[in-house]
Coordinates of N, CA and C in Angstrom, one line a residue:
X5 N 10.2 -16.9 -15.9 CA 8.7 -17.4 -16.8 C 8.4 -18.6 -17.3
X6 N 6.9 -18.1 -17.3 CA 6.6 -19.2 -17.5 C 6.6 -19.6 -19.1
X7 N 7.2 -19.8 -20.0 CA 7.0 -20.5 -21.7 C 6.5 -21.6 -21.6
X8 N 5.5 -21.1 -23.3 CA 4.5 -22.2 -23.0 C 3.7 -22.3 -22.7
X9 N 3.1 -20.5 -21.9 CA 2.1 -21.0 -21.8 C 0.6 -20.6 -22.6
X10 N 0.1 -20.9 -23.0 CA -1.4 -20.6 -23.6 C -2.5 -19.9 -23.1
X11 N -3.2 -18.6 -24.0 CA -4.3 -18.0 -23.8 C -5.1 -19.0 -22.5
X12 N -5.2 -19.7 -22.8 CA -6.1 -21.3 -21.7 C -5.3 -21.4 -20.4
X13 N -4.3 -21.0 -20.0 CA -3.4 -21.0 -19.2 C -3.6 -19.5 -18.2
X14 N -4.2 -18.5 -19.0 CA -4.6 -17.1 -18.4 C -6.1 -17.3 -18.6
X15 N -7.5 -17.8 -18.6 CA -8.5 -18.0 -18.4 C -9.6 -17.4 -17.3
X16 N -8.3 -18.0 -16.0 CA -8.9 -17.7 -14.8 C -9.0 -16.0 -14.6
X17 N -8.3 -15.1 -14.6 CA -7.7 -13.9 -14.5 C -9.0 -13.1 -15.7
X18 N -9.3 -13.6 -16.7 CA -9.6 -12.6 -17.9 C -11.0 -13.0 -17.5
X19 N -11.5 -14.3 -17.0 CA -12.6 -15.0 -16.6 C -13.5 -13.8 -15.3
X20 N -12.1 -13.5 -14.7 CA -12.9 -12.5 -12.9 C -12.8 -10.9 -14.2
X21 N -11.6 -10.8 -15.4 CA -12.4 -9.4 -15.5 C -13.6 -9.5 -16.2
X22 N -14.2 -10.3 -16.8 CA -15.3 -10.1 -17.6 C -16.0 -10.5 -16.4
X23 N -16.1 -11.1 -15.4 CA -17.4 -11.1 -14.3 C -16.7 -9.6 -13.5
X24 N -16.0 -9.3 -13.1 CA -15.7 -7.8 -12.9 C -16.6 -7.4 -13.6
X25 N -16.5 -6.6 -15.1 CA -17.0 -5.4 -16.0 C -19.0 -6.2 -15.8
X26 N -19.4 -7.1 -15.8 CA -20.4 -7.3 -15.3 C -21.1 -6.6 -14.0
X27 N -20.6 -7.6 -13.1 CA -20.8 -7.2 -12.0 C -20.5 -5.5 -11.2
X28 N -19.6 -4.9 -11.7 CA -19.0 -3.9 -11.3 C -18.9 -2.4 -11.9
X29 N -19.9 -2.5 -13.2 CA -19.8 -1.9 -14.6 C -19.6 -0.8 -14.5
X30 N -20.3 -0.2 -12.7 CA -20.5 1.3 -12.6 C -19.0 1.8 -12.1
X31 N -17.9 1.3 -11.9 CA -16.8 1.9 -11.0 C -15.8 2.1 -11.9
X32 N -15.3 2.8 -11.5 CA -14.4 3.9 -12.7 C -13.3 2.8 -13.0
X33 N -13.3 2.7 -14.5 CA -12.4 1.6 -15.2 C -10.7 1.7 -14.9
X34 N -9.9 0.9 -14.2 CA -9.0 0.5 -13.5 C -7.9 0.6 -15.0
X35 N -6.4 0.4 -14.8 CA -5.7 -0.3 -15.7 C -5.5 -1.3 -15.6
X36 N -5.3 -2.3 -16.6 CA -5.8 -3.5 -16.0 C -4.1 -4.7 -17.0
X37 N -3.9 -5.8 -16.1 CA -2.7 -6.4 -16.2 C -3.0 -7.7 -16.0
X38 N -2.9 -8.6 -17.1 CA -2.6 -10.0 -16.2 C -1.1 -10.4 -17.3
X39 N -0.6 -11.1 -16.8 CA 0.8 -11.9 -17.0 C 0.9 -13.1 -16.9
X40 N 1.9 -14.0 -17.8 CA 1.9 -15.3 -17.8 C 3.1 -15.3 -16.3
X41 N 4.0 -14.4 -15.9 CA 4.5 -14.7 -15.0 C 3.5 -14.7 -13.2
X42 N 2.7 -14.5 -13.1 CA 1.4 -15.0 -12.2 C -0.3 -15.3 -13.1
X43 N -0.4 -16.5 -13.8 CA -0.9 -16.0 -14.8 C -2.8 -16.8 -13.7
X44 N -2.7 -16.7 -12.5 CA -3.7 -16.6 -11.6 C -4.0 -15.2 -11.1
X45 N -3.7 -14.3 -11.6 CA -3.3 -13.3 -10.9 C -4.1 -11.8 -12.0
X46 N -5.2 -10.9 -11.4 CA -5.3 -9.8 -12.3 C -5.1 -8.9 -11.2
X47 N -4.8 -7.8 -12.2 CA -3.9 -7.0 -11.8 C -5.1 -5.3 -12.7
X48 N -5.5 -4.3 -11.4 CA -5.9 -3.3 -11.1 C -5.7 -1.8 -11.1
X49 N -5.1 -1.3 -11.7 CA -4.3 0.0 -10.5 C -5.1 1.3 -11.3
X50 N -4.4 2.2 -10.1 CA -5.6 2.8 -10.3 C -4.1 4.4 -10.3
X51 N -4.3 5.7 -11.1 CA -2.7 6.7 -11.0 C -3.8 7.6 -11.0
X52 N -3.7 7.9 -9.3 CA -3.8 9.8 -9.3 C -5.2 9.5 -8.6
X53 N -5.6 8.2 -8.8 CA -7.2 8.4 -7.7 C -7.6 7.6 -7.1
X54 N -7.1 7.6 -5.2 CA -7.0 6.9 -4.3 C -9.3 6.6 -4.1
X55 N -9.7 7.6 -4.5 CA -11.4 6.7 -4.0 C -11.4 6.1 -5.3
X56 N -11.1 6.1 -6.2 CA -11.3 4.8 -7.3 C -10.9 3.3 -6.0
X57 N -9.6 3.5 -6.0 CA -8.8 2.4 -5.4 C -10.3 1.8 -4.2
X58 N -10.7 2.7 -3.3 CA -11.3 2.8 -2.4 C -12.7 2.1 -2.9
X59 N -13.2 2.7 -4.0 CA -14.4 2.0 -4.3 C -14.5 0.9 -5.0
X60 N -13.3 0.4 -4.9 CA -13.2 -1.0 -5.5 C -12.2 -2.1 -4.6
X61 N -11.7 -1.6 -3.2 CA -11.5 -2.1 -2.8 C -12.9 -3.1 -2.2
X62 N -13.8 -1.6 -1.6 CA -14.8 -2.2 -0.7 C -15.5 -3.7 -2.1
X63 N -16.1 -2.9 -3.2 CA -16.2 -4.1 -3.8 C -15.8 -5.2 -2.9
X64 N -14.9 -5.0 -3.5 CA -14.0 -7.1 -3.7 C -13.6 -7.6 -2.1
X65 N -14.5 -6.3 -1.8 CA -14.5 -6.6 -0.2 C -13.2 -7.6 0.7
X66 N -11.7 -6.2 0.4 CA -10.7 -6.5 0.3 C -10.9 -5.2 2.4
X67 N -10.9 -5.8 3.6 CA -10.6 -5.0 4.9 C -9.5 -3.6 4.2
X68 N -10.1 -3.4 4.2 CA -8.8 -1.0 5.0 C -7.8 -2.1 5.7
X69 N -7.9 -2.8 6.9 CA -6.8 -3.2 7.3 C -5.8 -4.1 6.5
X70 N -6.1 -4.9 5.0 CA -4.9 -5.8 4.5 C -4.2 -4.6 3.7
X71 N -5.0 -3.1 3.4 CA -4.4 -2.9 2.1 C -2.6 -2.6 3.4
X72 N -1.7 -2.0 3.1 CA -0.7 -1.6 2.7 C -0.6 -0.4 2.3
X73 N 0.5 0.7 3.1 CA 0.6 1.9 2.1 C 2.1 1.8 2.7
X74 N 2.5 2.4 1.5 CA 4.1 2.9 1.4 C 4.6 4.2 0.7
X75 N 5.3 4.9 0.1 CA 5.6 5.4 -0.3 C 7.1 5.3 -1.1
X76 N 7.0 5.7 -2.7 CA 8.2 5.3 -3.7 C 8.6 6.7 -4.6
X77 N 9.5 6.8 -4.8 CA 10.3 7.8 -5.7 C 10.5 9.1 -4.4
X78 N 11.4 8.6 -3.6 CA 11.8 9.7 -2.6 C 10.8 10.2 -2.1
X79 N 9.7 9.6 -1.5 CA 8.5 9.8 -1.2 C 7.6 10.9 -1.8
X80 N 7.4 10.6 -2.8 CA 6.7 11.6 -3.7 C 5.6 11.2 -4.3
X81 N 5.5 9.7 -4.0 CA 4.4 8.7 -4.6 C 3.5 7.8 -3.6
X82 N 2.4 8.4 -3.2 CA 1.8 7.3 -2.2 C 1.3 5.9 -3.4
X83 N 1.7 4.9 -2.8 CA 1.2 3.6 -2.7 C 0.8 2.4 -2.3
X84 N -1.1 2.5 -2.2 CA -2.1 1.6 -1.7 C -2.1 0.7 -2.8
X85 N -1.7 -0.6 -1.8 CA -2.1 -2.0 -2.4 C -2.9 -3.5 -1.3
X86 N -3.9 -3.8 -1.5 CA -4.3 -4.9 -1.2 C -4.7 -6.0 -2.4
X87 N -4.4 -7.4 -2.0 CA -4.9 -8.1 -2.4 C -6.6 -9.2 -2.3
X88 N -7.4 -9.7 -2.9 CA -8.2 -10.0 -2.6 C -8.5 -11.5 -4.0
X89 N -9.6 -12.3 -3.5 CA -10.0 -13.2 -5.0 C -11.4 -12.6 -5.0
X90 N -11.4 -13.2 -6.1 CA -12.6 -12.8 -7.2 C -12.4 -14.1 -7.9
X91 N -13.4 -14.6 -8.5 CA -13.8 -16.1 -9.0 C -12.9 -16.9 -9.8
X92 N -12.2 -17.1 -8.5 CA -10.8 -17.7 -8.5 C -9.5 -17.3 -8.6
X93 N -9.8 -16.3 -9.9 CA -8.5 -15.3 -9.6 C -8.0 -14.3 -8.1
X94 N -6.5 -14.2 -8.2 CA -6.4 -13.3 -7.0 C -6.7 -11.9 -8.0
X95 N -6.7 -11.0 -7.3 CA -6.8 -9.4 -7.5 C -6.2 -8.6 -6.8
X96 N -5.3 -8.1 -7.1 CA -4.1 -6.8 -7.2 C -4.2 -6.0 -7.0
X97 N -5.1 -5.0 -6.3 CA -5.8 -3.4 -6.3 C -4.5 -2.8 -6.5
X98 N -4.0 -1.4 -6.3 CA -3.1 -0.9 -6.5 C -3.5 0.3 -6.8
X99 N -3.4 1.2 -6.1 CA -3.4 2.7 -6.4 C -2.0 3.8 -6.3
X100 N -1.2 4.4 -7.3 CA -0.2 5.8 -6.9 C -1.0 7.2 -7.0
X101 N -0.7 8.0 -6.6 CA -0.9 8.9 -5.8 C 0.7 10.1 -5.5
X102 N 0.1 11.9 -6.1 CA 1.2 12.0 -5.5 C 1.1 12.6 -4.1
X103 N 1.7 12.1 -3.4 CA 1.6 12.9 -2.0 C 1.9 14.2 -1.8
X104 N 1.2 15.3 -1.1 CA 0.2 16.7 -1.1 C 1.9 17.7 -0.5
X105 N 2.3 17.9 -0.9 CA 3.0 19.1 -0.5 C 2.6 20.1 0.9
X106 N 4.2 19.6 1.9 CA 3.3 20.8 3.2 C 2.8 21.7 2.8
X107 N 2.0 22.6 3.6 CA 1.4 23.7 4.0 C 2.8 24.7 4.2
X108 N 3.0 25.9 3.9 CA 3.6 26.9 3.5 C 3.2 27.4 5.3
X109 N 4.0 27.4 6.9 CA 3.7 27.8 7.8 C 3.7 29.4 7.5
X110 N 2.8 30.1 7.8 CA 2.9 32.1 7.9 C 2.6 32.4 7.0
X111 N 2.1 31.6 5.7 CA 1.5 32.1 4.4 C 0.8 32.9 4.5
X112 N 0.1 33.9 4.2 CA -0.8 34.8 3.9 C -2.0 34.1 3.5
X113 N -3.4 33.9 4.4 CA -4.6 33.3 3.8 C -5.1 34.7 3.5

């Protein structure tokens, strides 16, 4: 834990957030996270919206092959994760979405 940090110590990710709002205000709004655990990191997360993740990934110039894919919750939730740099901050970009249920074979059309 980083005890004794001040708001000044979070200036880098907060500045990055302000600049992202100005530069990419047309993109979908993420859930935003800033923490004293990683005082140089800004987290942008999306729940149920992989298209918004993709738009932000492109805007932040995170290469598609730099995105990791995994599942959680017993394989029911897909997770996409990528990291980039913006205005001196490390940006953690993450998306969570339901894994589609498999189609039933032999179902009537």
